[in-house]
Short mmCIF file of C-alpha atoms and ligand atoms in Angstrom, two decimals:
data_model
loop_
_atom_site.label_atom_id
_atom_site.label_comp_id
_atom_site.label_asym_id
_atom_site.label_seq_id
_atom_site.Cartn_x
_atom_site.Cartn_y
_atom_site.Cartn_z
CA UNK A 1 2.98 -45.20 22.66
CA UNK A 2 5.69 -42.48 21.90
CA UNK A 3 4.74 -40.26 19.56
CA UNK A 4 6.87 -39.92 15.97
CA UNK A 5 9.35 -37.10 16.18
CA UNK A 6 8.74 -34.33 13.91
CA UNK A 7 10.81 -34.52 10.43
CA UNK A 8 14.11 -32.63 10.87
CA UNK A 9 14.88 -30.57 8.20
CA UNK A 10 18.84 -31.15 8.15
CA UNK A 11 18.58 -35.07 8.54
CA UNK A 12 15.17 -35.65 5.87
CA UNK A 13 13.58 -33.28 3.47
CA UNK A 14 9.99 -32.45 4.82
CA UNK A 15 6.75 -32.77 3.13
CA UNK A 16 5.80 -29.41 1.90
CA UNK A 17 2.35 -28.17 1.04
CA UNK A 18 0.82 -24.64 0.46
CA UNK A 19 -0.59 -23.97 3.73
CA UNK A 20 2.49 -23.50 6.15
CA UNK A 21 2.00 -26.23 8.57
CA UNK A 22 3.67 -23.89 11.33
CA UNK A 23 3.67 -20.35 11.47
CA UNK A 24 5.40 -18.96 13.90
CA UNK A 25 5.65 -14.92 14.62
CA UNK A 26 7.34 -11.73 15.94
CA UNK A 27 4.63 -9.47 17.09
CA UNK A 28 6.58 -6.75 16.76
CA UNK A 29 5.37 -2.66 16.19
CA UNK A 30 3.19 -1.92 19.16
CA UNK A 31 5.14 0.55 20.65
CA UNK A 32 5.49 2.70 17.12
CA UNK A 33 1.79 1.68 16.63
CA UNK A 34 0.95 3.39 19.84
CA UNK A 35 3.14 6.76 19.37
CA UNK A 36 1.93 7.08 15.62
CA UNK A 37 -1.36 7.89 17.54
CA UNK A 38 0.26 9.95 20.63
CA UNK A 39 -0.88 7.42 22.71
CA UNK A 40 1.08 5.65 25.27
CA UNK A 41 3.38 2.72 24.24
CA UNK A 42 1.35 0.02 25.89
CA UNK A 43 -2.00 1.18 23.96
CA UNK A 44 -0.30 -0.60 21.49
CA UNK A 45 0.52 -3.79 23.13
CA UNK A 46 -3.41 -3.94 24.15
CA UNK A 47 -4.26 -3.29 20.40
CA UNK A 48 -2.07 -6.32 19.27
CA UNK A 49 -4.17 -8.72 21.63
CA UNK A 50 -6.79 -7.83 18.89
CA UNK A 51 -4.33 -8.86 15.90
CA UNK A 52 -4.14 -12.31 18.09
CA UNK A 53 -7.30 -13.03 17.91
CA UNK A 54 -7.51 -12.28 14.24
CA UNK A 55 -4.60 -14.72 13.60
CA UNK A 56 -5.68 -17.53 15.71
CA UNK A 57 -9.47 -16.99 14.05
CA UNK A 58 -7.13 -17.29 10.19
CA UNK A 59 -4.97 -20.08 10.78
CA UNK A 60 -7.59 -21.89 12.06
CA UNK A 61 -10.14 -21.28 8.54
CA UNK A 62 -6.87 -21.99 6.64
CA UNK A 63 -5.71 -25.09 8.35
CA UNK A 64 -2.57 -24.20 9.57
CA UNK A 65 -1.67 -26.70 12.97
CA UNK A 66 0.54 -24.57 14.33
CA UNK A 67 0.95 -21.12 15.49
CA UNK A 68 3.63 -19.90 17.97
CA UNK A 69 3.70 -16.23 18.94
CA UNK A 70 6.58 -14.23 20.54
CA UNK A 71 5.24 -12.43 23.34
CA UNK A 72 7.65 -11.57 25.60
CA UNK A 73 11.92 -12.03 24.80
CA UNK A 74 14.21 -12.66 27.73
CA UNK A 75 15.92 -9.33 27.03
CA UNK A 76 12.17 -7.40 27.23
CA UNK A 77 13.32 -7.31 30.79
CA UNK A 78 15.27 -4.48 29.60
CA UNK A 79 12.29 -2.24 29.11
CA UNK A 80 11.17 0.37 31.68
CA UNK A 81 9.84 -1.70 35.11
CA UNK A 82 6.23 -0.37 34.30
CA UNK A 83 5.77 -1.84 30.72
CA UNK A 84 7.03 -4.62 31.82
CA UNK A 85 4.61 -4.93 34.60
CA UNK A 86 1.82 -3.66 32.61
CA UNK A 87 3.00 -6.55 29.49
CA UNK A 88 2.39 -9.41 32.59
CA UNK A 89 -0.80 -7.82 33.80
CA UNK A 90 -2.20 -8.10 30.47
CA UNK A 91 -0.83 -11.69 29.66
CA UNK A 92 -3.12 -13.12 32.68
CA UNK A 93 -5.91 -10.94 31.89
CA UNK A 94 -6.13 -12.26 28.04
CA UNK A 95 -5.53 -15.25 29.47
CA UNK A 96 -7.76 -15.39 31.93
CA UNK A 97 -10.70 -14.05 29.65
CA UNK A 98 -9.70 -16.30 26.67
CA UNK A 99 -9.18 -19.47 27.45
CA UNK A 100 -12.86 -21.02 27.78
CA UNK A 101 -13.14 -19.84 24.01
CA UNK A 102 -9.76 -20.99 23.49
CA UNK A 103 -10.59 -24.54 24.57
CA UNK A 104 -14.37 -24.83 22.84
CA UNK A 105 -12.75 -24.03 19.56
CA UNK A 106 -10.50 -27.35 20.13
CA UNK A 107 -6.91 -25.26 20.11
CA UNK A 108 -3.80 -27.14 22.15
CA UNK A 109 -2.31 -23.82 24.55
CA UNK A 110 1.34 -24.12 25.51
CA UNK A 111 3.48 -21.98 26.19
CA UNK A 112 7.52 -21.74 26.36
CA UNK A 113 9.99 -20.16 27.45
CA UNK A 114 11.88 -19.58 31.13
CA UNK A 115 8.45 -18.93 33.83
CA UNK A 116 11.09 -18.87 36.94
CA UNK A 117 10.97 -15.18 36.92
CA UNK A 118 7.35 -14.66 36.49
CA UNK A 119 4.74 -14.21 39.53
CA UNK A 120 3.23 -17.44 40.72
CA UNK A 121 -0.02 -16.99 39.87
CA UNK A 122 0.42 -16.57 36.25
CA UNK A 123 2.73 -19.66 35.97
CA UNK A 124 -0.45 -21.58 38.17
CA UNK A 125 -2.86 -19.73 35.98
CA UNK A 126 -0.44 -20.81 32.50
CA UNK A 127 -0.23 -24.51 33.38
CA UNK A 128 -4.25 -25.36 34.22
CA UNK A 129 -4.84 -23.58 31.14
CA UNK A 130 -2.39 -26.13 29.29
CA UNK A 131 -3.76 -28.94 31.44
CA UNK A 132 -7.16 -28.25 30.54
CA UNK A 133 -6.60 -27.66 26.67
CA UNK A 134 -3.66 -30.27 26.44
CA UNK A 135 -6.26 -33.19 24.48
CA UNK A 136 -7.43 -30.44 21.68
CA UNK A 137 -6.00 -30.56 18.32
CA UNK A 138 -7.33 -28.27 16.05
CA UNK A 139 -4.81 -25.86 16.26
CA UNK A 140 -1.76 -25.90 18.66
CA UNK A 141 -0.94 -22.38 19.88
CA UNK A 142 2.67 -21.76 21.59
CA UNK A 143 3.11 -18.59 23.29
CA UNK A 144 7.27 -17.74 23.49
CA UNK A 145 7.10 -15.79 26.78
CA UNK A 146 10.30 -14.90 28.82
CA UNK A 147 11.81 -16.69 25.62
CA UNK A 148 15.08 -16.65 24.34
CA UNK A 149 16.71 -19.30 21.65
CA UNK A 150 20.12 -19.45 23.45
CA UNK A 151 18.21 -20.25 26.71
CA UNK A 152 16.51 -22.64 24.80
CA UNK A 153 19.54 -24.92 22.98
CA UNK A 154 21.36 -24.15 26.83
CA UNK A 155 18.35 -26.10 28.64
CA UNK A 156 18.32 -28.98 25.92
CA UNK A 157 21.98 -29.20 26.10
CA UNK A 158 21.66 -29.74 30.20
CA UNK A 159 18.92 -31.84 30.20
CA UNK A 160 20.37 -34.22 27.37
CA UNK A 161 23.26 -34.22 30.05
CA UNK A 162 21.37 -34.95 32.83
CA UNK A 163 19.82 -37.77 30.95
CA UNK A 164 22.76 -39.24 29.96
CA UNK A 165 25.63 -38.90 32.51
CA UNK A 166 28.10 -41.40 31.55
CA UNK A 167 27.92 -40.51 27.52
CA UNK A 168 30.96 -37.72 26.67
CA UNK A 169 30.05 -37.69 22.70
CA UNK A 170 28.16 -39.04 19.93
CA UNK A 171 24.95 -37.00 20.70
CA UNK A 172 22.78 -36.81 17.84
CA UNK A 173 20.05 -34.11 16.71
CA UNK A 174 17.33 -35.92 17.55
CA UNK A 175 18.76 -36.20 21.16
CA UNK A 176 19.09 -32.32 21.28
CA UNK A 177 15.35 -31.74 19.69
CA UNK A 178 13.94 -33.99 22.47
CA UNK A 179 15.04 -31.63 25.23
CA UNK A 180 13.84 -28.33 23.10
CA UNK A 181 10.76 -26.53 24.86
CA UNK A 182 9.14 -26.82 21.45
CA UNK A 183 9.71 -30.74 20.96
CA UNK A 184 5.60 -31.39 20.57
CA UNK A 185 5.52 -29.68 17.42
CA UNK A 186 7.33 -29.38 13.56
CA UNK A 187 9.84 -26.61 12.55
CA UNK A 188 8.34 -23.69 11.11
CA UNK A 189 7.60 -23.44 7.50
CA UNK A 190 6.92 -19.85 7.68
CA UNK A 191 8.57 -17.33 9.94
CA UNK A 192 6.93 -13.64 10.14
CA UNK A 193 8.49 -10.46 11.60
CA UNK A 194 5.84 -7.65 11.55
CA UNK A 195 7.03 -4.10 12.06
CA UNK A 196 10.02 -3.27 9.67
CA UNK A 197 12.77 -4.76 11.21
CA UNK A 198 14.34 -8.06 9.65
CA UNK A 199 16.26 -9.95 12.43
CA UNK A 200 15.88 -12.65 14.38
CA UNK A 201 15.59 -11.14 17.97
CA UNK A 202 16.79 -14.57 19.53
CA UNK A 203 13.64 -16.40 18.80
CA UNK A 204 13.63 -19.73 17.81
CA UNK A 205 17.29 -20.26 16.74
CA UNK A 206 17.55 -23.41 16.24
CA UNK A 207 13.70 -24.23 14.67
CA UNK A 208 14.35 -21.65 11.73
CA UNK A 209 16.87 -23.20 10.17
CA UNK A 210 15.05 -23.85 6.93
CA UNK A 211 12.07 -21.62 7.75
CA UNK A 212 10.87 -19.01 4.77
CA UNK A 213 11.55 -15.84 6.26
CA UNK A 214 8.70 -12.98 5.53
CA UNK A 215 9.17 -9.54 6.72
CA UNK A 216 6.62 -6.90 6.70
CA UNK A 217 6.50 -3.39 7.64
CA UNK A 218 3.36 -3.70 8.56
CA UNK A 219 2.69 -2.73 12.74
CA UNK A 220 1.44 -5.52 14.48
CA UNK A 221 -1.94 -3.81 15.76
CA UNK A 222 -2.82 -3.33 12.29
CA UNK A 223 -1.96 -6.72 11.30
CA UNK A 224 -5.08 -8.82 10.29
CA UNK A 225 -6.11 -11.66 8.48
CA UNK A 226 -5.35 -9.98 4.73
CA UNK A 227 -1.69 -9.13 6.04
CA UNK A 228 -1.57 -12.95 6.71
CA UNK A 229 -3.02 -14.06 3.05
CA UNK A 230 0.03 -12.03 1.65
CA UNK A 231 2.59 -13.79 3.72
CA UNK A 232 0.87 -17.37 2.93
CA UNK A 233 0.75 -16.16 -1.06
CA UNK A 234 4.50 -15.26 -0.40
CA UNK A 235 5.49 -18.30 1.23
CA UNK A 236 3.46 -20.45 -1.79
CA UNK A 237 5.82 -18.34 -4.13
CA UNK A 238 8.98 -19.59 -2.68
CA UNK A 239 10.85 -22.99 -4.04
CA UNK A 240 11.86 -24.77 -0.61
CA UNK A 241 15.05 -26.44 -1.91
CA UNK A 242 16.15 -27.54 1.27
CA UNK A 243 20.01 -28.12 0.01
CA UNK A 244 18.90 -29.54 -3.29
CA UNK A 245 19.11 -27.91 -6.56
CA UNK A 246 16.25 -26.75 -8.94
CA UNK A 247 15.66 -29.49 -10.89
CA UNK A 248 16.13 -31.93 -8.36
CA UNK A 249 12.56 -30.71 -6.94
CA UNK A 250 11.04 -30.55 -10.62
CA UNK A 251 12.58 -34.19 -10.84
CA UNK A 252 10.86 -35.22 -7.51
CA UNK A 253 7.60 -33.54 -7.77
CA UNK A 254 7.51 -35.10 -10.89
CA UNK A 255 7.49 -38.93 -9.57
CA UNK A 256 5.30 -38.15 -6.72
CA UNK A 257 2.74 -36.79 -9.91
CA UNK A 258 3.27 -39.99 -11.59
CA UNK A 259 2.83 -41.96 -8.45
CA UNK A 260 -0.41 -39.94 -7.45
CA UNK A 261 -1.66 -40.80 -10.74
CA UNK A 262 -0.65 -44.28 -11.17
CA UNK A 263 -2.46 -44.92 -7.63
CA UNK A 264 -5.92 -42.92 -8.73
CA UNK A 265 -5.70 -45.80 -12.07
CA UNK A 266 -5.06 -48.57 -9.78
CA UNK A 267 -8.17 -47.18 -8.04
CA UNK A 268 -10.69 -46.75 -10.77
CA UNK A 269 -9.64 -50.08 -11.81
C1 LIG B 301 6.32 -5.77 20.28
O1 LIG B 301 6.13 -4.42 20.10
C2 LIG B 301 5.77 -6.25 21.60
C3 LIG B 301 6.79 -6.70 22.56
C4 LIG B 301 8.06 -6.75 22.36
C5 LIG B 301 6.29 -7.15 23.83
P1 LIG B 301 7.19 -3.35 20.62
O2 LIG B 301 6.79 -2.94 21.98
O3 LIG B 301 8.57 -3.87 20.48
O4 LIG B 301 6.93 -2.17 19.60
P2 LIG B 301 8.02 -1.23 18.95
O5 LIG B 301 9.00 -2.12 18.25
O6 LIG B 301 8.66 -0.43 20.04
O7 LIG B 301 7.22 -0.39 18.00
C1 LIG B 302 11.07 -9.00 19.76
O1 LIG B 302 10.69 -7.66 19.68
C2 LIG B 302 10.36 -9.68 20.86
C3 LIG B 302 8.91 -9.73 20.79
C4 LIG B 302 8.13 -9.36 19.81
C5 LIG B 302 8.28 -10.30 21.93
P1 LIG B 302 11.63 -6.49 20.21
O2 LIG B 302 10.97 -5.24 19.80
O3 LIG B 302 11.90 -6.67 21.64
O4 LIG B 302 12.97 -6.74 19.38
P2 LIG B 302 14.26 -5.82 19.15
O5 LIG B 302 14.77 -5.44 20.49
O6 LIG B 302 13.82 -4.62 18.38
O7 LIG B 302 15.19 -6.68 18.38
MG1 LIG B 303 9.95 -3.79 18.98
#
């Protein structure tokens, strides 16, 4: 049976509830991290594995279903040739040691983004590790690696083409979504940039458009499971209008109130 797409948030308004369903975040500070210290750049980047472990360990107490971490952006090719090696190197080693644990605590691995440049035997090592975890649903956790939003609505775009050769228009969003690399899951509630800067880096372009944006200056080595409660109590604070006005979301939340409580009567009844 095909599964129900995920609720768009341009074509329906989304249920929203106080844990953010999807979190998805820019691990970003490592280097800074690192050099605050006089240590070498990537003593940072193996300090942050510790922060994901920390996260994953949060989101699942709290419920969250979805987490989706930017590891590695298709311009991080930029960066000197032995980072980036050293960045790969420890992406199959975490791997390698994590995923058992990964898989007895019931999370879903996946990740996205372009793996045509990377060495064979991580993209061998990346899908048996999705294989093997693919039936776990605790928690789903997307890694963005060689990543890049553009690449991402480019791919959908071709492979909606390929799919439909003889069709010149009328393509809808849902045809587009399909084809996205992150089409198993919903759009992010809750978007998180660590490390001072507030942009969007190319991440997921298209996903955040009604995400609630939370920047924090905090360095992503030193970001733990309190640093998450004060995104979670920021998100909570926000009013998701999603287009509507004010008191068109007191006016709703209002009649699902009365509903709830009109079905708890019809229950005690
Ligand atoms: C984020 O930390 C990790 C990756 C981009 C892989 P940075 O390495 O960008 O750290 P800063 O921004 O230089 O401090
Ligand atoms: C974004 O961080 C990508 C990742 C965290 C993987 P960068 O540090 O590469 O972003 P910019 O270059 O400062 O925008
Ligand atoms: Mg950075």
């Amino acid at each position: 049976m095909a599964r129900k797409p995920f609720t768009s948030s341009t074509r329906e308004i989304p249920a929203v509830s106080g844990v953010p369903q999807h979190i998805a975040i820019i691990m970003d500070g490592n280097g800074r991290w690192a050099r605050k210290r006089f240590m070498p750049r990537v003593a940072g980047h193996g300090k942050g594995v510790e922060s994901v472990r920390a996260v994953i360990r949060a989101c699942m107490a709290k419920g969250v279903s979805h987490l989706t971490l930017f590891a590695f952006s298709s311009e991080n090719w930029r960066r000197p040739a032995d980072e980036v090696s050293f960045l790969m190197q420890l992406f199959m080693r975490s791997l390698q040691k994590e995923i058992d644990r990964l898989h007895e605590n019931g999370i879903r691995f996946r990740v996205i983004g372009d793996l045509s440049r990377f060495e064979p035997g991580l993209v061998d090592m990346i899908r048996r590790a999705e294989e093997l975890t693919a039936c776990n649903d605790r928690l789903t956790l997307t890694i963005a690696a060689n990543y890049g939003g553009r690449w991402d609505i480019l791919q959908a775009v071709e492979r909606m083409l390929a799919k439909n050769p003889e069709r010149r228009s009328g393509f809808t969003e849902e045809d587009l979504n399909a084809e996205l690399s992150l089409n198993y899951g919903p759009e992010p509630d809750l978007f998180i940039r660590t490390g001072g800067e507030q942009r969007i880096s190319n991440f997921l372009l298209w996903q955040l458009a009604y995400s609630e944006l939370y920047f924090t200056d905090t360095l992503w080595p030193d970001f733990d499971e309190k640093a998450l409660d004060l995104a979670i109590a920021s998100y909570r604070s926000r009013e998701r209008r999603f287009g509507r006005t004010s008191e068109q979301l007191c006016e709703s939340e209002k009649s699902a109130k009365q509903e709830e409580a009109s079905r708890d009567s019809a229950d005690h009844a």
